[in-house]
Structure formats: C-alpha cells, structure tokens
Short mmCIF file of C-alpha atoms in Angstrom, two decimals:
data_model
loop_
_atom_site.label_atom_id
_atom_site.label_comp_id
_atom_site.label_asym_id
_atom_site.label_seq_id
_atom_site.Cartn_x
_atom_site.Cartn_y
_atom_site.Cartn_z
CA UNK I 1 -40.01 57.30 181.79
CA UNK I 2 -37.64 60.23 182.19
CA UNK I 3 -37.12 62.78 179.46
CA UNK I 4 -33.77 62.59 177.72
CA UNK I 5 -32.16 65.92 178.31
CA UNK I 6 -29.35 65.52 175.82
CA UNK I 7 -29.40 63.35 172.77
CA UNK I 8 -26.20 62.52 170.93
CA UNK I 9 -26.20 61.53 167.35
CA UNK I 10 -25.01 58.09 168.34
CA UNK I 11 -28.06 57.88 170.59
CA UNK I 12 -30.29 58.76 167.67
CA UNK I 13 -28.68 55.98 165.64
CA UNK I 14 -29.40 53.52 168.43
CA UNK I 15 -32.99 54.71 168.79
CA UNK I 16 -33.42 54.40 165.06
CA UNK I 17 -32.41 50.76 165.19
CA UNK I 18 -34.72 50.11 168.14
CA UNK I 19 -37.66 51.83 166.44
CA UNK I 20 -36.96 49.61 163.45
CA UNK I 21 -38.16 46.85 165.77
CA UNK I 22 -36.16 43.95 164.45
CA UNK I 23 -36.59 41.05 166.86
CA UNK I 24 -33.98 39.84 169.30
CA UNK I 25 -31.71 42.85 169.18
CA UNK I 26 -28.60 42.47 171.32
CA UNK I 27 -25.81 44.96 171.92
CA UNK I 28 -23.45 43.82 169.18
CA UNK I 29 -26.24 43.57 166.64
CA UNK I 30 -27.52 47.04 167.52
CA UNK I 31 -24.00 48.44 167.13
CA UNK I 32 -23.68 46.79 163.72
CA UNK I 33 -27.05 48.10 162.55
CA UNK I 34 -26.39 51.58 163.91
CA UNK I 35 -22.92 51.68 162.38
CA UNK I 36 -21.44 52.54 165.78
CA UNK I 37 -18.74 50.96 167.91
CA UNK I 38 -19.93 48.62 170.63
CA UNK I 39 -17.92 50.65 173.16
CA UNK I 40 -20.20 53.58 172.36
CA UNK I 41 -23.43 51.60 172.13
CA UNK I 42 -23.41 49.75 175.47
CA UNK I 43 -23.23 52.95 177.55
CA UNK I 44 -26.03 54.45 175.47
CA UNK I 45 -28.19 51.39 175.99
CA UNK I 46 -27.48 51.54 179.72
CA UNK I 47 -28.53 55.19 179.79
CA UNK I 48 -31.70 54.54 177.84
CA UNK I 49 -32.50 51.65 180.13
CA UNK I 50 -31.92 53.77 183.20
CA UNK I 51 -34.23 56.44 181.81
CA UNK I 52 -36.91 53.83 181.17
CA UNK I 53 -36.85 54.16 177.41
CA UNK I 54 -35.51 50.69 176.82
CA UNK I 55 -36.21 47.33 178.41
CA UNK I 56 -33.83 44.43 178.35
CA UNK I 57 -34.24 40.77 179.04
CA UNK I 58 -32.16 37.61 178.91
CA UNK I 59 -32.25 35.35 175.92
CA UNK I 60 -33.31 32.48 178.16
CA UNK I 61 -34.72 32.64 181.62
CA UNK I 62 -32.02 30.60 183.28
CA UNK I 63 -28.29 30.31 182.66
CA UNK I 64 -27.52 26.97 181.12
CA UNK I 65 -24.60 24.96 179.87
CA UNK I 66 -25.25 26.28 176.39
CA UNK I 67 -22.99 29.18 177.14
CA UNK I 68 -23.57 32.82 178.04
CA UNK I 69 -26.96 34.32 177.26
CA UNK I 70 -27.44 37.38 175.14
CA UNK I 71 -29.29 40.34 176.53
CA UNK I 72 -32.08 41.49 174.23
CA UNK I 73 -33.11 45.12 174.07
CA UNK I 74 -36.39 46.61 173.02
CA UNK I 75 -37.92 50.03 173.09
CA UNK I 76 -40.40 50.44 175.92
CA UNK I 77 -43.82 50.80 174.24
CA UNK I 78 -44.40 54.05 176.11
CA UNK I 79 -41.20 55.45 174.61
CA UNK I 80 -42.07 54.65 171.02
CA UNK I 81 -43.91 57.89 170.33
CA UNK I 82 -41.20 59.93 172.03
CA UNK I 83 -38.47 58.21 170.05
CA UNK I 84 -40.28 58.74 166.75
CA UNK I 85 -40.84 62.38 167.60
CA UNK I 86 -37.20 62.85 168.52
CA UNK I 87 -36.05 61.25 165.29
CA UNK I 88 -38.43 63.35 163.29
CA UNK I 89 -37.26 66.54 164.94
CA UNK I 90 -33.60 65.81 164.61
CA UNK I 91 -33.43 63.79 161.47
CA UNK I 92 -36.10 65.59 159.51
CA UNK I 93 -39.10 64.11 157.73
CA UNK I 94 -37.08 61.33 156.21
CA UNK I 95 -34.93 60.08 159.02
CA UNK I 96 -33.34 57.35 157.03
CA UNK I 97 -29.82 57.01 158.33
CA UNK I 98 -27.40 59.39 156.74
CA UNK I 99 -24.13 61.02 157.61
CA UNK I 100 -24.66 62.46 161.00
CA UNK I 101 -22.94 65.02 163.18
CA UNK I 102 -23.16 64.34 166.85
CA UNK I 103 -24.65 65.82 169.93
CA UNK I 104 -25.58 64.24 173.30
CA UNK I 105 -28.03 62.32 175.76
CA UNK I 106 -28.38 61.78 179.43
CA UNK I 107 -31.47 60.93 181.36
CA UNK I 108 -32.51 64.17 182.98
CA UNK I 109 -32.08 63.74 186.65
CA UNK I 110 -32.13 66.19 189.50
CA UNK I 111 -33.37 68.83 187.13
CA UNK I 112 -29.75 69.70 186.49
CA UNK I 113 -29.55 71.60 183.31
CA UNK I 114 -26.08 72.13 182.03
CA UNK I 115 -24.87 75.43 180.77
CA UNK I 116 -24.53 73.74 177.44
CA UNK I 117 -23.40 76.84 175.69
CA UNK I 118 -19.78 76.01 175.08
CA UNK M 1 15.43 23.22 152.35
CA UNK M 2 12.28 23.34 150.29
CA UNK M 3 10.85 20.60 152.45
CA UNK M 4 11.62 22.66 155.52
CA UNK M 5 10.26 25.74 153.80
CA UNK M 6 7.07 23.86 153.08
CA UNK M 7 6.93 22.62 156.62
CA UNK M 8 7.36 26.09 158.07
CA UNK M 9 5.02 27.94 155.74
CA UNK M 10 2.44 25.25 155.25
CA UNK M 11 2.20 23.87 158.75
CA UNK M 12 4.02 25.76 161.40
CA UNK M 13 2.84 29.25 160.48
CA UNK M 14 -0.87 28.37 160.32
CA UNK M 15 -0.54 26.43 163.53
CA UNK M 16 1.15 29.35 165.22
CA UNK M 17 -1.41 31.81 163.90
CA UNK M 18 -4.15 29.58 165.16
CA UNK M 19 -2.52 29.48 168.57
CA UNK M 20 -2.13 33.25 168.59
CA UNK M 21 -5.71 33.88 167.59
CA UNK M 22 -6.98 31.40 170.18
CA UNK M 23 -4.93 33.39 172.60
CA UNK M 24 -6.71 36.42 171.14
CA UNK M 25 -10.18 35.24 172.04
CA UNK M 26 -8.96 34.14 175.45
CA UNK M 27 -7.50 37.59 176.08
CA UNK M 28 -10.72 39.21 174.83
CA UNK M 29 -12.76 37.15 177.28
CA UNK M 30 -10.48 38.02 180.17
CA UNK M 31 -10.53 41.70 179.29
CA UNK M 32 -14.31 41.80 179.18
CA UNK M 33 -14.81 40.08 182.49
CA UNK M 34 -12.25 42.39 184.06
CA UNK M 35 -14.10 45.37 182.56
CA UNK M 36 -17.44 44.11 183.84
CA UNK M 37 -16.02 43.82 187.35
CA UNK M 38 -15.07 47.48 187.17
CA UNK M 39 -18.68 48.58 186.72
CA UNK M 40 -19.04 49.05 190.44
CA UNK M 41 -21.56 46.48 191.63
CA UNK M 42 -21.76 42.68 191.67
CA UNK M 43 -25.11 42.74 189.83
CA UNK M 44 -23.77 44.84 186.98
CA UNK M 45 -20.59 42.76 186.85
CA UNK M 46 -22.60 39.55 186.54
CA UNK M 47 -24.99 40.93 183.99
CA UNK M 48 -22.47 42.52 181.69
CA UNK M 49 -19.87 39.80 181.84
CA UNK M 50 -22.49 37.35 180.61
CA UNK M 51 -23.98 39.77 178.07
CA UNK M 52 -20.57 40.67 176.66
CA UNK M 53 -19.37 37.07 176.63
CA UNK M 54 -22.44 36.15 174.59
CA UNK M 55 -21.88 39.03 172.18
CA UNK M 56 -18.18 38.18 171.97
CA UNK M 57 -19.06 34.75 170.62
CA UNK M 58 -20.77 36.49 167.73
CA UNK M 59 -17.91 38.80 166.85
CA UNK M 60 -16.55 37.46 163.59
CA UNK M 61 -12.86 36.56 163.52
CA UNK M 62 -10.70 35.77 166.49
CA UNK M 63 -8.46 38.80 166.25
CA UNK M 64 -11.31 41.25 165.90
CA UNK M 65 -12.55 39.83 169.19
CA UNK M 66 -9.65 41.55 170.87
CA UNK M 67 -10.62 44.78 169.15
CA UNK M 68 -14.18 44.37 170.38
CA UNK M 69 -13.01 43.77 173.94
CA UNK M 70 -10.61 46.70 173.86
CA UNK M 71 -13.32 49.02 172.58
CA UNK M 72 -15.75 47.97 175.27
CA UNK M 73 -13.20 48.14 178.06
CA UNK M 74 -11.46 51.35 177.00
CA UNK M 75 -14.46 53.39 175.92
CA UNK M 76 -17.59 51.80 177.30
CA UNK M 77 -16.56 50.73 180.79
CA UNK M 78 -15.40 54.14 182.12
CA UNK M 79 -18.65 55.74 180.98
CA UNK M 80 -20.86 53.00 182.33
CA UNK M 81 -18.94 52.96 185.57
CA UNK M 82 -19.64 56.63 186.11
CA UNK M 83 -23.21 56.30 184.94
CA UNK M 84 -23.93 53.50 187.40
CA UNK M 85 -22.22 55.40 190.18
CA UNK M 86 -24.53 58.33 189.51
CA UNK M 87 -27.52 56.02 189.38
CA UNK M 88 -26.68 54.54 192.75
CA UNK M 89 -26.14 57.93 194.32
CA UNK M 90 -29.37 59.20 192.84
CA UNK M 91 -31.31 56.32 194.28
CA UNK M 92 -29.62 56.63 197.63
CA UNK M 93 -29.35 60.32 198.15
CA UNK M 94 -31.99 62.19 196.26
CA UNK M 95 -35.03 61.45 198.36
CA UNK M 96 -33.28 62.91 201.40
CA UNK M 97 -33.02 66.37 199.97
CA UNK M 98 -35.97 66.53 197.65
CA UNK M 99 -38.38 65.29 200.32
CA UNK M 100 -36.81 67.03 203.23
CA UNK M 101 -39.11 69.17 205.23
CA UNK M 102 -38.49 72.84 205.29
CA UNK M 103 -37.52 73.75 208.84
CA UNK M 104 -38.47 77.35 208.64
CA UNK M 105 -40.95 78.58 206.10
CA UNK M 106 -39.38 81.82 205.01
CA UNK M 107 -41.43 84.52 203.37
CA UNK M 108 -38.57 86.03 201.44
CA UNK M 109 -35.60 83.82 200.83
CA UNK M 110 -32.56 85.09 202.64
CA UNK M 111 -30.39 85.08 199.53
CA UNK M 112 -32.76 87.02 197.34
CA UNK M 113 -31.05 90.37 197.60
CA UNK M 114 -27.53 89.02 197.74
CA UNK M 115 -24.99 88.58 194.99
CA UNK M 116 -21.97 86.46 194.23
CA UNK M 117 -20.39 84.37 196.93
CA UNK M 118 -22.61 85.91 199.65
CA UNK M 119 -25.68 84.72 197.77
CA UNK M 120 -24.27 81.24 197.28
CA UNK M 121 -23.21 81.05 200.90
CA UNK M 122 -26.74 81.99 201.97
CA UNK M 123 -28.22 79.39 199.65
CA UNK M 124 -25.87 76.68 200.87
CA UNK M 125 -26.61 77.48 204.48
CA UNK M 126 -30.35 77.41 203.77
CA UNK M 127 -30.01 74.10 201.89
CA UNK M 128 -28.16 72.63 204.85
CA UNK M 129 -31.02 73.63 207.05
CA UNK M 130 -33.41 71.83 204.76
CA UNK M 131 -34.75 74.69 202.68
CA UNK M 132 -35.95 73.08 199.48
CA UNK M 133 -35.92 76.26 197.46
CA UNK M 134 -32.25 76.91 198.01
CA UNK M 135 -30.82 73.92 196.18
CA UNK M 136 -32.23 74.65 192.70
CA UNK M 137 -31.03 78.23 192.99
CA UNK M 138 -27.51 77.03 193.70
CA UNK M 139 -27.62 74.57 190.84
CA UNK M 140 -28.88 77.17 188.43
CA UNK M 141 -26.39 79.83 189.49
CA UNK M 142 -23.32 77.68 189.58
CA UNK M 143 -23.80 75.04 186.90
CA UNK M 144 -22.26 77.33 184.25
CA UNK M 145 -19.14 77.57 186.41
CA UNK M 146 -18.90 73.80 186.86
CA UNK M 147 -19.56 73.27 183.17
CA UNK M 148 -16.85 75.74 182.24
CA UNK M 149 -14.28 74.15 184.53
CA UNK M 150 -15.12 70.72 183.13
CA UNK M 151 -14.73 71.95 179.57
CA UNK M 152 -11.44 73.74 180.23
CA UNK M 153 -10.12 70.60 181.90
CA UNK M 154 -10.33 68.66 178.71
CA UNK M 155 -13.78 67.07 178.87
CA UNK M 156 -15.99 66.96 175.82
CA UNK M 157 -19.67 67.94 176.00
CA UNK M 158 -20.74 64.43 176.72
CA UNK M 159 -18.40 63.95 179.66
CA UNK M 160 -18.94 67.50 180.91
CA UNK M 161 -22.61 66.67 181.39
CA UNK M 162 -21.58 63.70 183.47
CA UNK M 163 -19.11 65.81 185.39
CA UNK M 164 -21.77 68.44 186.18
CA UNK M 165 -24.10 65.79 187.59
CA UNK M 166 -21.32 64.10 189.46
CA UNK M 167 -20.16 67.33 191.11
CA UNK M 168 -23.64 68.31 192.28
CA UNK M 169 -24.20 64.85 193.62
CA UNK M 170 -20.94 65.03 195.54
CA UNK M 171 -22.03 68.28 197.05
CA UNK M 172 -25.35 66.72 198.05
CA UNK M 173 -23.49 63.89 199.68
CA UNK M 174 -21.15 66.17 201.54
CA UNK M 175 -23.43 69.10 202.01
CA UNK M 176 -21.65 70.07 205.21
CA UNK M 177 -18.38 70.64 203.39
CA UNK M 178 -17.00 73.17 202.70
CA UNK M 179 -16.86 74.36 206.28
CA UNK M 180 -17.13 77.97 205.24
CA UNK M 181 -20.08 78.32 202.85
CA UNK M 182 -18.36 81.23 201.16
CA UNK M 183 -15.77 78.79 199.84
CA UNK M 184 -18.41 77.00 197.79
CA UNK M 185 -17.19 78.18 194.38
CA UNK M 186 -13.64 77.14 195.19
CA UNK M 187 -14.85 73.79 196.44
CA UNK M 188 -16.84 73.24 193.25
CA UNK M 189 -13.85 74.10 191.08
CA UNK M 190 -11.58 71.70 192.95
CA UNK M 191 -14.18 68.95 192.84
CA UNK M 192 -14.80 69.46 189.13
CA UNK M 193 -11.08 69.26 188.39
CA UNK M 194 -10.87 66.04 190.36
CA UNK M 195 -13.82 64.58 188.45
CA UNK M 196 -12.29 65.69 185.16
CA UNK M 197 -9.04 63.95 186.05
CA UNK M 198 -10.95 60.86 187.09
CA UNK M 199 -12.79 60.77 183.81
CA UNK M 200 -9.49 60.98 182.02
CA UNK M 201 -8.79 63.35 179.25
CA UNK M 202 -9.87 61.08 176.45
CA UNK M 203 -11.66 63.49 174.23
CA UNK M 204 -11.50 61.33 171.18
CA UNK M 205 -14.31 61.45 168.75
CA UNK M 206 -17.27 59.58 170.14
CA UNK M 207 -17.40 57.49 167.03
CA UNK M 208 -13.76 56.48 167.35
#
C-alpha cells in the first residue's frame, strides 16, 4: 500500500463512503453516496486502486448473457486504519459529511513531491 | 383538427420522445465504449466498458444516461488515461533507474558546490552515468519550476501534480535528451507546456 501524497476533498468523500462499508458498492452507487459526479469518482477509484487502498472485483466471476457485470469496490483491510485516520485529521472528530472545500490525492510514486505552494 | 391535435399530442409526441430517449441511451452506450477504448490499453478498455455499461443500466432516466456518459467521457477519461499512462511507465521504467548500479562511487558528489544550470547539468550527467544520488537532487531542485510552469499554463493543482509526474517520467524515459545537459531547464519548460496542452485547459471546478 502506497501512501497517498495528496488527498482531494472528493477523495475524502469517496473514502468516507468506502469506510461506511455498505456491501456491493459500485462506481455509480459510490458517486451517489458521496454526492460527487461519476466523472470525478471513477478516476479517484482508479487512483486508490493503483495505490493499493481499494480492491475491486466483478459482480460475477464470468461474463454471462445477463448483461454487463458491475465492478464492486471495497477498502483494502490494510487501508482501513489509514483511511479512518485521514478522515479524522481532515474532517475533524465528527467526520459526518458536510460542506467541503477541496484539495487533492495521488498515489505517491517516485518520491516526487510537488512544490505545492501555489 | 382536434382529432389531429389529439393524435399529435397524445400519440406522436410520446412516441417521438420515446424514440429520442432510446436514441439517448444508445448514444450514451456508444460514448462510454469509445471513452473506455481511449484509456490506453485493451485490458482497461475491456474492464471499464463493461463496468460503465453495467452502471449505465442503473442510471435512472434515459436522458440522464447521456449526461452520465458525457461526464465520464469528458471529465473522467482524460484523467484516467493519463493516470494509466503514468502507471505503465512507472512499472516499465522505474526499476531501471532506481536499481541501477552506481558506476563510480563518488566521495563528494560533483554537483555539490555548483549552482543553477551548472549544478543541474552535473546532476543530469551523473544520473545518465547511473549515479543514484543525482536523480532525487534534480527532482527536488527543479520540481518547483515544473510546478510553476504547469500552474501558469492553466492547470489546476490536481492536474499540475499529474503534469509534474508526467514530466519527470518523460525525462527518465529520454534521459539522453537534451543533448546539452545545460539545456535541462529549457527542456523541462517545453515538456511541461506540452503536457499542459495535452491535458487541456479545463480548469473547471472538480465538482462540476
């Protein structure tokens, strides 16, 4: 699991939903629960997955004639503590969803730290 | 006339609307599979076209399906495309540099007492020769420059982060350009501008 070097507010919303641990969460559902557009949520999920924070699996093992399968997302158990900590830090003691300004998140790779000051 | 009026309003219009909205979900499906193919690899294309098609079925209302597809294609796809490109480069390229053996163990790094472009030129030359200490120095010294160029070329914070990573990865890939190591800063600026253009100048609100 890689550390997240930048965490946007949208990312926090997504993590919040995933920590909530409702079963069978798929992209659209996560976007609805997080109150974010799907166009924003899929890239975030892809990032989190790349960083090892999130696992995803198909609804059914094999494609079938019942139509396209959903992809279910869940927080990697090893990321749970990190996600809770992050939410606590950034959302305060009660990190119930509220109006939120935004910031950002990318899996830290290469040890590239951005200037980040502007 | 009233009979015709009834016919038009009561039958034709709903029928037409139904046709149009069926067209809507067809268009949405086409858009999404086109978007998925732009993600840069056959695996990602297959995965996301199925995932999005499944989610599309659960978007309420036929016309909002088009909105869903447009959002995913216009906002999500460019970001994911870049992200996956970085992922692939990372997997392919990183081990080369980070595990490369230092050719000449140097007691005091050659760039230590240098400044500005001389220092960066020395670092780049050392990195080319496999010196593992040189690369992080370069990244640390010059990331603020790359970041600044990205920001002044219309990228928001989010995309600037991506641009910074992308530019350093390009340099890793083409470590033997620029020919003259003293041109490094200029090369980075040009590359950053190109990346910024490639990412487009869509600095809408992330929540848009």
